[in-house]
JSON list of C-alpha atoms in Angstrom, two decimals:
[
{"chain": "A", "resi": 1, "resn": "MET", "atom": "CA", "xyz": [-34.07, 59.76, -19.64]},
{"chain": "A", "resi": 2, "resn": "SER", "atom": "CA", "xyz": [-34.40, 56.01, -19.84]},
{"chain": "A", "resi": 3, "resn": "THR", "atom": "CA", "xyz": [-33.46, 53.41, -17.25]},
{"chain": "A", "resi": 4, "resn": "PRO", "atom": "CA", "xyz": [-30.18, 52.58, -19.13]},
{"chain": "A", "resi": 5, "resn": "ASP", "atom": "CA", "xyz": [-29.26, 56.27, -18.89]},
{"chain": "A", "resi": 6, "resn": "TRP", "atom": "CA", "xyz": [-29.92, 56.23, -15.13]},
{"chain": "A", "resi": 7, "resn": "ALA", "atom": "CA", "xyz": [-27.65, 53.19, -14.72]},
{"chain": "A", "resi": 8, "resn": "ALA", "atom": "CA", "xyz": [-24.91, 54.83, -16.80]},
{"chain": "A", "resi": 9, "resn": "VAL", "atom": "CA", "xyz": [-24.97, 57.91, -14.57]},
{"chain": "A", "resi": 10, "resn": "ASP", "atom": "CA", "xyz": [-24.83, 55.67, -11.51]},
{"chain": "A", "resi": 11, "resn": "ARG", "atom": "CA", "xyz": [-21.78, 53.87, -12.91]},
{"chain": "A", "resi": 12, "resn": "TYR", "atom": "CA", "xyz": [-20.04, 57.19, -13.56]},
{"chain": "A", "resi": 13, "resn": "VAL", "atom": "CA", "xyz": [-20.83, 58.50, -10.08]},
{"chain": "A", "resi": 14, "resn": "VAL", "atom": "CA", "xyz": [-19.62, 55.29, -8.45]},
{"chain": "A", "resi": 15, "resn": "ASP", "atom": "CA", "xyz": [-16.43, 55.23, -10.53]},
{"chain": "A", "resi": 16, "resn": "GLN", "atom": "CA", "xyz": [-15.68, 58.81, -9.49]},
{"chain": "A", "resi": 17, "resn": "LEU", "atom": "CA", "xyz": [-16.83, 58.88, -5.88]},
{"chain": "A", "resi": 18, "resn": "ALA", "atom": "CA", "xyz": [-17.80, 55.50, -4.42]},
{"chain": "A", "resi": 19, "resn": "ARG", "atom": "CA", "xyz": [-15.70, 52.74, -5.98]},
{"chain": "A", "resi": 20, "resn": "ASP", "atom": "CA", "xyz": [-14.08, 50.71, -3.22]},
{"chain": "A", "resi": 21, "resn": "ASP", "atom": "CA", "xyz": [-12.31, 47.34, -3.19]},
{"chain": "A", "resi": 22, "resn": "GLU", "atom": "CA", "xyz": [-13.95, 46.09, 0.01]},
{"chain": "A", "resi": 23, "resn": "THR", "atom": "CA", "xyz": [-17.48, 47.08, -0.91]},
{"chain": "A", "resi": 24, "resn": "THR", "atom": "CA", "xyz": [-17.01, 45.61, -4.38]},
{"chain": "A", "resi": 25, "resn": "ALA", "atom": "CA", "xyz": [-15.76, 42.39, -2.78]},
{"chain": "A", "resi": 26, "resn": "THR", "atom": "CA", "xyz": [-18.84, 42.32, -0.56]},
{"chain": "A", "resi": 27, "resn": "LEU", "atom": "CA", "xyz": [-21.20, 42.58, -3.52]},
{"chain": "A", "resi": 28, "resn": "ARG", "atom": "CA", "xyz": [-19.26, 39.85, -5.30]},
{"chain": "A", "resi": 29, "resn": "ALA", "atom": "CA", "xyz": [-19.38, 37.59, -2.24]},
{"chain": "A", "resi": 30, "resn": "ASN", "atom": "CA", "xyz": [-23.12, 38.14, -1.90]},
{"chain": "A", "resi": 31, "resn": "ALA", "atom": "CA", "xyz": [-23.66, 37.16, -5.53]},
{"chain": "A", "resi": 32, "resn": "ASP", "atom": "CA", "xyz": [-21.40, 34.10, -5.19]},
{"chain": "A", "resi": 33, "resn": "ALA", "atom": "CA", "xyz": [-23.42, 33.01, -2.14]},
{"chain": "A", "resi": 34, "resn": "GLY", "atom": "CA", "xyz": [-26.64, 33.23, -4.13]},
{"chain": "A", "resi": 35, "resn": "LEU", "atom": "CA", "xyz": [-28.14, 36.08, -2.11]},
{"chain": "A", "resi": 36, "resn": "PRO", "atom": "CA", "xyz": [-30.82, 38.13, -3.89]},
{"chain": "A", "resi": 37, "resn": "ALA", "atom": "CA", "xyz": [-29.43, 41.20, -5.64]},
{"chain": "A", "resi": 38, "resn": "ILE", "atom": "CA", "xyz": [-31.44, 43.65, -3.53]},
{"chain": "A", "resi": 39, "resn": "ASP", "atom": "CA", "xyz": [-28.60, 45.50, -1.78]},
{"chain": "A", "resi": 40, "resn": "VAL", "atom": "CA", "xyz": [-28.66, 49.27, -1.87]},
{"chain": "A", "resi": 41, "resn": "SER", "atom": "CA", "xyz": [-26.67, 50.63, -4.79]},
{"chain": "A", "resi": 42, "resn": "GLU", "atom": "CA", "xyz": [-23.04, 51.60, -4.32]},
{"chain": "A", "resi": 43, "resn": "ALA", "atom": "CA", "xyz": [-23.93, 55.30, -4.53]},
{"chain": "A", "resi": 44, "resn": "GLN", "atom": "CA", "xyz": [-26.66, 54.79, -1.94]},
{"chain": "A", "resi": 45, "resn": "GLY", "atom": "CA", "xyz": [-24.23, 52.94, 0.31]},
{"chain": "A", "resi": 46, "resn": "LYS", "atom": "CA", "xyz": [-21.85, 55.90, 0.13]},
{"chain": "A", "resi": 47, "resn": "PHE", "atom": "CA", "xyz": [-24.79, 58.16, 1.00]},
{"chain": "A", "resi": 48, "resn": "LEU", "atom": "CA", "xyz": [-25.51, 56.13, 4.15]},
{"chain": "A", "resi": 49, "resn": "TYR", "atom": "CA", "xyz": [-21.86, 56.41, 5.15]},
{"chain": "A", "resi": 50, "resn": "LEU", "atom": "CA", "xyz": [-21.89, 60.17, 4.65]},
{"chain": "A", "resi": 51, "resn": "LEU", "atom": "CA", "xyz": [-25.20, 60.51, 6.47]},
{"chain": "A", "resi": 52, "resn": "ALA", "atom": "CA", "xyz": [-23.84, 58.68, 9.51]},
{"chain": "A", "resi": 53, "resn": "ARG", "atom": "CA", "xyz": [-20.73, 60.86, 9.44]},
{"chain": "A", "resi": 54, "resn": "SER", "atom": "CA", "xyz": [-22.65, 64.10, 8.97]},
{"chain": "A", "resi": 55, "resn": "ILE", "atom": "CA", "xyz": [-24.83, 63.59, 12.04]},
{"chain": "A", "resi": 56, "resn": "ARG", "atom": "CA", "xyz": [-21.87, 62.16, 13.99]},
{"chain": "A", "resi": 57, "resn": "ALA", "atom": "CA", "xyz": [-23.78, 58.93, 14.58]},
{"chain": "A", "resi": 58, "resn": "ARG", "atom": "CA", "xyz": [-22.15, 56.58, 17.05]},
{"chain": "A", "resi": 59, "resn": "ARG", "atom": "CA", "xyz": [-25.02, 54.14, 17.43]},
{"chain": "A", "resi": 60, "resn": "VAL", "atom": "CA", "xyz": [-26.91, 52.84, 14.40]},
{"chain": "A", "resi": 61, "resn": "LEU", "atom": "CA", "xyz": [-29.78, 50.37, 14.16]},
{"chain": "A", "resi": 62, "resn": "GLU", "atom": "CA", "xyz": [-30.27, 48.62, 10.83]},
{"chain": "A", "resi": 63, "resn": "ILE", "atom": "CA", "xyz": [-33.32, 46.48, 10.10]},
{"chain": "A", "resi": 64, "resn": "GLY", "atom": "CA", "xyz": [-32.46, 44.16, 7.22]},
{"chain": "A", "resi": 65, "resn": "THR", "atom": "CA", "xyz": [-28.82, 43.06, 6.90]},
{"chain": "A", "resi": 66, "resn": "LEU", "atom": "CA", "xyz": [-28.82, 40.82, 3.82]},
{"chain": "A", "resi": 67, "resn": "GLY", "atom": "CA", "xyz": [-25.10, 40.26, 3.08]},
{"chain": "A", "resi": 68, "resn": "GLY", "atom": "CA", "xyz": [-23.90, 43.28, 5.00]},
{"chain": "A", "resi": 69, "resn": "PHE", "atom": "CA", "xyz": [-23.29, 45.71, 2.13]},
{"chain": "A", "resi": 70, "resn": "SER", "atom": "CA", "xyz": [-25.18, 48.63, 3.67]},
{"chain": "A", "resi": 71, "resn": "THR", "atom": "CA", "xyz": [-23.98, 47.49, 7.08]},
{"chain": "A", "resi": 72, "resn": "LEU", "atom": "CA", "xyz": [-20.38, 47.87, 5.97]},
{"chain": "A", "resi": 73, "resn": "TRP", "atom": "CA", "xyz": [-20.97, 51.46, 4.89]},
{"chain": "A", "resi": 74, "resn": "LEU", "atom": "CA", "xyz": [-22.77, 52.26, 8.14]},
{"chain": "A", "resi": 75, "resn": "ALA", "atom": "CA", "xyz": [-20.02, 50.65, 10.21]},
{"chain": "A", "resi": 76, "resn": "ARG", "atom": "CA", "xyz": [-17.48, 52.84, 8.48]},
{"chain": "A", "resi": 77, "resn": "GLY", "atom": "CA", "xyz": [-19.68, 55.84, 9.12]},
{"chain": "A", "resi": 78, "resn": "VAL", "atom": "CA", "xyz": [-19.81, 55.35, 12.90]},
{"chain": "A", "resi": 79, "resn": "GLY", "atom": "CA", "xyz": [-16.04, 54.97, 13.13]},
{"chain": "A", "resi": 80, "resn": "ALA", "atom": "CA", "xyz": [-13.91, 52.80, 15.35]},
{"chain": "A", "resi": 81, "resn": "GLY", "atom": "CA", "xyz": [-15.71, 53.89, 18.52]},
{"chain": "A", "resi": 82, "resn": "GLY", "atom": "CA", "xyz": [-19.20, 53.38, 17.12]},
{"chain": "A", "resi": 83, "resn": "ARG", "atom": "CA", "xyz": [-21.61, 50.47, 17.05]},
{"chain": "A", "resi": 84, "resn": "VAL", "atom": "CA", "xyz": [-24.07, 49.09, 14.51]},
{"chain": "A", "resi": 85, "resn": "THR", "atom": "CA", "xyz": [-26.81, 46.69, 15.56]},
{"chain": "A", "resi": 86, "resn": "THR", "atom": "CA", "xyz": [-28.28, 44.96, 12.53]},
{"chain": "A", "resi": 87, "resn": "LEU", "atom": "CA", "xyz": [-31.25, 42.57, 12.38]},
{"chain": "A", "resi": 88, "resn": "GLU", "atom": "CA", "xyz": [-31.48, 39.78, 9.79]},
{"chain": "A", "resi": 89, "resn": "PHE", "atom": "CA", "xyz": [-34.18, 37.14, 9.39]},
{"chain": "A", "resi": 90, "resn": "GLU", "atom": "CA", "xyz": [-32.21, 34.58, 7.34]},
{"chain": "A", "resi": 91, "resn": "PRO", "atom": "CA", "xyz": [-29.34, 32.79, 9.16]},
{"chain": "A", "resi": 92, "resn": "ARG", "atom": "CA", "xyz": [-27.52, 32.15, 5.87]},
{"chain": "A", "resi": 93, "resn": "HIS", "atom": "CA", "xyz": [-27.58, 35.85, 5.01]},
{"chain": "A", "resi": 94, "resn": "ALA", "atom": "CA", "xyz": [-26.24, 36.68, 8.46]},
{"chain": "A", "resi": 95, "resn": "GLU", "atom": "CA", "xyz": [-23.37, 34.22, 8.00]},
{"chain": "A", "resi": 96, "resn": "VAL", "atom": "CA", "xyz": [-22.39, 35.82, 4.71]},
{"chain": "A", "resi": 97, "resn": "ALA", "atom": "CA", "xyz": [-22.63, 39.28, 6.27]},
{"chain": "A", "resi": 98, "resn": "ARG", "atom": "CA", "xyz": [-20.41, 38.30, 9.18]},
{"chain": "A", "resi": 99, "resn": "THR", "atom": "CA", "xyz": [-17.73, 37.02, 6.80]},
{"chain": "A", "resi": 100, "resn": "ASN", "atom": "CA", "xyz": [-17.93, 40.18, 4.71]},
{"chain": "A", "resi": 101, "resn": "LEU", "atom": "CA", "xyz": [-17.74, 42.52, 7.69]},
{"chain": "A", "resi": 102, "resn": "ASP", "atom": "CA", "xyz": [-14.85, 40.67, 9.30]},
{"chain": "A", "resi": 103, "resn": "ARG", "atom": "CA", "xyz": [-12.93, 40.67, 6.02]},
{"chain": "A", "resi": 104, "resn": "ALA", "atom": "CA", "xyz": [-13.47, 44.44, 5.79]},
{"chain": "A", "resi": 105, "resn": "GLU", "atom": "CA", "xyz": [-12.13, 44.79, 9.36]},
{"chain": "A", "resi": 106, "resn": "VAL", "atom": "CA", "xyz": [-15.28, 46.41, 10.76]},
{"chain": "A", "resi": 107, "resn": "GLY", "atom": "CA", "xyz": [-16.82, 43.27, 12.25]},
{"chain": "A", "resi": 108, "resn": "ASP", "atom": "CA", "xyz": [-15.88, 44.29, 15.78]},
{"chain": "A", "resi": 109, "resn": "ARG", "atom": "CA", "xyz": [-18.29, 47.24, 15.59]},
{"chain": "A", "resi": 110, "resn": "VAL", "atom": "CA", "xyz": [-21.28, 45.24, 14.29]},
{"chain": "A", "resi": 111, "resn": "ASP", "atom": "CA", "xyz": [-23.75, 43.17, 16.33]},
{"chain": "A", "resi": 112, "resn": "ILE", "atom": "CA", "xyz": [-25.77, 40.89, 14.01]},
{"chain": "A", "resi": 113, "resn": "ARG", "atom": "CA", "xyz": [-28.98, 39.53, 15.49]},
{"chain": "A", "resi": 114, "resn": "VAL", "atom": "CA", "xyz": [-30.70, 36.68, 13.67]},
{"chain": "A", "resi": 115, "resn": "GLY", "atom": "CA", "xyz": [-34.45, 36.21, 13.65]},
{"chain": "A", "resi": 116, "resn": "ALA", "atom": "CA", "xyz": [-37.63, 38.05, 12.77]},
{"chain": "A", "resi": 117, "resn": "ALA", "atom": "CA", "xyz": [-37.08, 41.75, 13.48]},
{"chain": "A", "resi": 118, "resn": "LEU", "atom": "CA", "xyz": [-40.41, 42.06, 15.28]},
{"chain": "A", "resi": 119, "resn": "ASP", "atom": "CA", "xyz": [-39.16, 39.37, 17.68]},
{"chain": "A", "resi": 120, "resn": "SER", "atom": "CA", "xyz": [-35.68, 40.86, 18.03]},
{"chain": "A", "resi": 121, "resn": "LEU", "atom": "CA", "xyz": [-36.80, 44.44, 18.63]},
{"chain": "A", "resi": 122, "resn": "PRO", "atom": "CA", "xyz": [-38.62, 43.78, 21.94]},
{"chain": "A", "resi": 123, "resn": "VAL", "atom": "CA", "xyz": [-35.56, 41.89, 23.16]},
{"chain": "A", "resi": 124, "resn": "LEU", "atom": "CA", "xyz": [-33.35, 44.79, 22.15]},
{"chain": "A", "resi": 125, "resn": "ALA", "atom": "CA", "xyz": [-35.63, 47.28, 23.89]},
{"chain": "A", "resi": 126, "resn": "GLY", "atom": "CA", "xyz": [-35.59, 45.12, 27.03]},
{"chain": "A", "resi": 127, "resn": "GLU", "atom": "CA", "xyz": [-31.83, 45.49, 27.17]},
{"chain": "A", "resi": 128, "resn": "GLN", "atom": "CA", "xyz": [-32.35, 49.26, 27.54]},
{"chain": "A", "resi": 129, "resn": "PRO", "atom": "CA", "xyz": [-29.61, 50.27, 25.12]},
{"chain": "A", "resi": 130, "resn": "ASP", "atom": "CA", "xyz": [-28.43, 53.83, 24.78]},
{"chain": "A", "resi": 131, "resn": "PRO", "atom": "CA", "xyz": [-30.60, 55.62, 22.21]},
{"chain": "A", "resi": 132, "resn": "TYR", "atom": "CA", "xyz": [-29.74, 55.18, 18.55]},
{"chain": "A", "resi": 133, "resn": "ASP", "atom": "CA", "xyz": [-28.66, 58.14, 16.44]},
{"chain": "A", "resi": 134, "resn": "LEU", "atom": "CA", "xyz": [-29.67, 56.64, 13.10]},
{"chain": "A", "resi": 135, "resn": "VAL", "atom": "CA", "xyz": [-32.07, 53.88, 12.05]},
{"chain": "A", "resi": 136, "resn": "PHE", "atom": "CA", "xyz": [-31.97, 52.43, 8.53]},
{"chain": "A", "resi": 137, "resn": "ILE", "atom": "CA", "xyz": [-34.96, 50.26, 7.61]},
{"chain": "A", "resi": 138, "resn": "ASP", "atom": "CA", "xyz": [-34.61, 48.01, 4.55]},
{"chain": "A", "resi": 139, "resn": "ALA", "atom": "CA", "xyz": [-36.42, 44.77, 5.32]},
{"chain": "A", "resi": 140, "resn": "ASP", "atom": "CA", "xyz": [-39.86, 43.27, 4.57]},
{"chain": "A", "resi": 141, "resn": "LYS", "atom": "CA", "xyz": [-41.84, 46.25, 3.36]},
{"chain": "A", "resi": 142, "resn": "VAL", "atom": "CA", "xyz": [-45.21, 45.28, 4.82]},
{"chain": "A", "resi": 143, "resn": "ASN", "atom": "CA", "xyz": [-43.85, 45.89, 8.34]},
{"chain": "A", "resi": 144, "resn": "ASN", "atom": "CA", "xyz": [-42.30, 49.31, 7.67]},
{"chain": "A", "resi": 145, "resn": "SER", "atom": "CA", "xyz": [-44.81, 51.13, 9.87]},
{"chain": "A", "resi": 146, "resn": "ASN", "atom": "CA", "xyz": [-44.17, 48.69, 12.71]},
{"chain": "A", "resi": 147, "resn": "TYR", "atom": "CA", "xyz": [-40.43, 49.21, 12.34]},
{"chain": "A", "resi": 148, "resn": "VAL", "atom": "CA", "xyz": [-40.79, 52.98, 12.46]},
{"chain": "A", "resi": 149, "resn": "GLN", "atom": "CA", "xyz": [-42.84, 52.73, 15.64]},
{"chain": "A", "resi": 150, "resn": "TRP", "atom": "CA", "xyz": [-40.07, 50.65, 17.19]},
{"chain": "A", "resi": 151, "resn": "ALA", "atom": "CA", "xyz": [-37.50, 53.16, 15.95]},
{"chain": "A", "resi": 152, "resn": "LEU", "atom": "CA", "xyz": [-39.33, 55.85, 17.90]},
{"chain": "A", "resi": 153, "resn": "ARG", "atom": "CA", "xyz": [-38.92, 53.81, 21.07]},
{"chain": "A", "resi": 154, "resn": "LEU", "atom": "CA", "xyz": [-35.21, 53.30, 20.52]},
{"chain": "A", "resi": 155, "resn": "THR", "atom": "CA", "xyz": [-34.00, 56.72, 19.36]},
{"chain": "A", "resi": 156, "resn": "ARG", "atom": "CA", "xyz": [-33.37, 60.17, 20.82]},
{"chain": "A", "resi": 157, "resn": "PRO", "atom": "CA", "xyz": [-34.65, 63.59, 19.71]},
{"chain": "A", "resi": 158, "resn": "GLY", "atom": "CA", "xyz": [-32.67, 64.62, 16.66]},
{"chain": "A", "resi": 159, "resn": "ALA", "atom": "CA", "xyz": [-32.13, 61.04, 15.50]},
{"chain": "A", "resi": 160, "resn": "VAL", "atom": "CA", "xyz": [-32.68, 60.20, 11.83]},
{"chain": "A", "resi": 161, "resn": "VAL", "atom": "CA", "xyz": [-34.87, 57.39, 10.50]},
{"chain": "A", "resi": 162, "resn": "VAL", "atom": "CA", "xyz": [-34.50, 56.29, 6.86]},
{"chain": "A", "resi": 163, "resn": "VAL", "atom": "CA", "xyz": [-36.91, 53.83, 5.24]},
{"chain": "A", "resi": 164, "resn": "ASP", "atom": "CA", "xyz": [-35.82, 52.50, 1.86]},
{"chain": "A", "resi": 165, "resn": "ASN", "atom": "CA", "xyz": [-37.89, 51.55, -1.20]},
{"chain": "A", "resi": 166, "resn": "VAL", "atom": "CA", "xyz": [-41.07, 53.48, -0.49]},
{"chain": "A", "resi": 167, "resn": "VAL", "atom": "CA", "xyz": [-41.76, 54.96, -3.97]},
{"chain": "A", "resi": 168, "resn": "ARG", "atom": "CA", "xyz": [-42.10, 51.55, -5.65]},
{"chain": "A", "resi": 169, "resn": "GLY", "atom": "CA", "xyz": [-41.72, 52.74, -9.25]},
{"chain": "A", "resi": 170, "resn": "GLY", "atom": "CA", "xyz": [-44.40, 55.37, -8.72]},
{"chain": "A", "resi": 171, "resn": "GLY", "atom": "CA", "xyz": [-46.86, 52.98, -7.09]},
{"chain": "A", "resi": 172, "resn": "LEU", "atom": "CA", "xyz": [-46.84, 55.12, -3.97]},
{"chain": "A", "resi": 173, "resn": "ALA", "atom": "CA", "xyz": [-49.15, 57.65, -5.64]},
{"chain": "A", "resi": 174, "resn": "ASP", "atom": "CA", "xyz": [-51.59, 55.04, -6.96]},
{"chain": "A", "resi": 175, "resn": "ALA", "atom": "CA", "xyz": [-54.45, 54.59, -4.51]},
{"chain": "A", "resi": 176, "resn": "ASP", "atom": "CA", "xyz": [-55.80, 51.66, -6.55]},
{"chain": "A", "resi": 177, "resn": "ASN", "atom": "CA", "xyz": [-52.56, 49.67, -6.47]},
{"chain": "A", "resi": 178, "resn": "ASN", "atom": "CA", "xyz": [-53.14, 46.56, -4.35]},
{"chain": "A", "resi": 179, "resn": "ASP", "atom": "CA", "xyz": [-49.54, 45.39, -4.16]},
{"chain": "A", "resi": 180, "resn": "PRO", "atom": "CA", "xyz": [-48.84, 44.75, -0.44]},
{"chain": "A", "resi": 181, "resn": "ALA", "atom": "CA", "xyz": [-45.57, 46.70, -0.55]},
{"chain": "A", "resi": 182, "resn": "VAL", "atom": "CA", "xyz": [-47.26, 49.69, -2.17]},
{"chain": "A", "resi": 183, "resn": "ARG", "atom": "CA", "xyz": [-50.09, 49.62, 0.36]},
{"chain": "A", "resi": 184, "resn": "ALA", "atom": "CA", "xyz": [-47.47, 49.44, 3.12]},
{"chain": "A", "resi": 185, "resn": "SER", "atom": "CA", "xyz": [-45.71, 52.52, 1.69]},
{"chain": "A", "resi": 186, "resn": "ARG", "atom": "CA", "xyz": [-48.96, 54.48, 1.67]},
{"chain": "A", "resi": 187, "resn": "GLU", "atom": "CA", "xyz": [-49.69, 53.38, 5.24]},
{"chain": "A", "resi": 188, "resn": "LEU", "atom": "CA", "xyz": [-46.18, 54.46, 6.23]},
{"chain": "A", "resi": 189, "resn": "LEU", "atom": "CA", "xyz": [-46.71, 57.96, 4.83]},
{"chain": "A", "resi": 190, "resn": "GLN", "atom": "CA", "xyz": [-50.00, 58.21, 6.70]},
{"chain": "A", "resi": 191, "resn": "LEU", "atom": "CA", "xyz": [-48.14, 57.27, 9.88]},
{"chain": "A", "resi": 192, "resn": "LEU", "atom": "CA", "xyz": [-45.40, 59.82, 9.21]},
{"chain": "A", "resi": 193, "resn": "ALA", "atom": "CA", "xyz": [-47.96, 62.53, 8.46]},
{"chain": "A", "resi": 194, "resn": "GLY", "atom": "CA", "xyz": [-49.87, 61.92, 11.67]},
{"chain": "A", "resi": 195, "resn": "GLU", "atom": "CA", "xyz": [-47.00, 61.26, 14.07]},
{"chain": "A", "resi": 196, "resn": "PRO", "atom": "CA", "xyz": [-46.09, 64.47, 15.96]},
{"chain": "A", "resi": 197, "resn": "ARG", "atom": "CA", "xyz": [-42.79, 62.97, 17.09]},
{"chain": "A", "resi": 198, "resn": "LEU", "atom": "CA", "xyz": [-41.52, 62.83, 13.51]},
{"chain": "A", "resi": 199, "resn": "ASP", "atom": "CA", "xyz": [-40.84, 65.39, 10.80]},
{"chain": "A", "resi": 200, "resn": "ALA", "atom": "CA", "xyz": [-40.53, 63.61, 7.46]},
{"chain": "A", "resi": 201, "resn": "THR", "atom": "CA", "xyz": [-40.31, 63.76, 3.69]},
{"chain": "A", "resi": 202, "resn": "VAL", "atom": "CA", "xyz": [-39.73, 61.36, 0.78]},
{"chain": "A", "resi": 203, "resn": "VAL", "atom": "CA", "xyz": [-36.83, 61.69, -1.66]},
{"chain": "A", "resi": 204, "resn": "GLN", "atom": "CA", "xyz": [-37.32, 60.03, -5.04]},
{"chain": "A", "resi": 205, "resn": "THR", "atom": "CA", "xyz": [-34.30, 58.34, -6.63]},
{"chain": "A", "resi": 206, "resn": "VAL", "atom": "CA", "xyz": [-33.36, 56.98, -10.04]},
{"chain": "A", "resi": 207, "resn": "GLY", "atom": "CA", "xyz": [-30.30, 54.97, -10.91]},
{"chain": "A", "resi": 208, "resn": "ALA", "atom": "CA", "xyz": [-29.03, 51.43, -11.19]},
{"chain": "A", "resi": 209, "resn": "LYS", "atom": "CA", "xyz": [-31.99, 50.28, -9.10]},
{"chain": "A", "resi": 210, "resn": "GLY", "atom": "CA", "xyz": [-34.55, 52.00, -11.31]},
{"chain": "A", "resi": 211, "resn": "TRP", "atom": "CA", "xyz": [-37.15, 54.43, -9.96]},
{"chain": "A", "resi": 212, "resn": "ASP", "atom": "CA", "xyz": [-37.69, 54.34, -6.22]},
{"chain": "A", "resi": 213, "resn": "GLY", "atom": "CA", "xyz": [-36.98, 56.51, -3.19]},
{"chain": "A", "resi": 214, "resn": "PHE", "atom": "CA", "xyz": [-36.71, 56.65, 0.57]},
{"chain": "A", "resi": 215, "resn": "ALA", "atom": "CA", "xyz": [-38.53, 58.24, 3.48]},
{"chain": "A", "resi": 216, "resn": "PHE", "atom": "CA", "xyz": [-36.37, 60.50, 5.62]},
{"chain": "A", "resi": 217, "resn": "ALA", "atom": "CA", "xyz": [-37.54, 61.47, 9.10]},
{"chain": "A", "resi": 218, "resn": "VAL", "atom": "CA", "xyz": [-36.10, 63.34, 12.06]},
{"chain": "A", "resi": 219, "resn": "VAL", "atom": "CA", "xyz": [-37.26, 62.57, 15.58]},
{"chain": "A", "resi": 220, "resn": "ASN", "atom": "CA", "xyz": [-38.62, 65.71, 17.28]}
]
């Protein structure tokens, strides 16, 4: 199958199972604000929502907010009594996300923290929050291993850690690929393989976003 075929299947799946006025409005608002079109796909957003529901997550940590598209799905997944803490480097992105989340009436369950995640995470840890049930990592790829190590500090046994965009169009399997994001993905898998506190795999995906995939880990 070609990339156009993948996108067509994605459109069909979304039309049948994941089309939603609020999430569509969020994507439109992000585009109107000039944010980069690097949100998770609509089908992937629905997956995050279902994942949060399936593990009965009440506390979620997201690293990489952008305009709040994935955040919106996660906030729905935790329900009215849940809480999402999301970290965003760009103040403008955080502003757009706040508007989107408030319009979708889930803003009261989302704490947006602005700044470099590696600066925000020690502050968050110092607050001694209750452990997170789910961590979704979708930020600067070169720091994925660092983010996973922080996730281990902030989660409980049985928690789930998802790291997006690790397959990189197949670059993950190419030891000679010098792209920093590809090298970071290979380093991440080495970390996951050698970390006894995590049990992990990688799921490849195709669709509107092309060929990629995510790492999925459970904290032991």
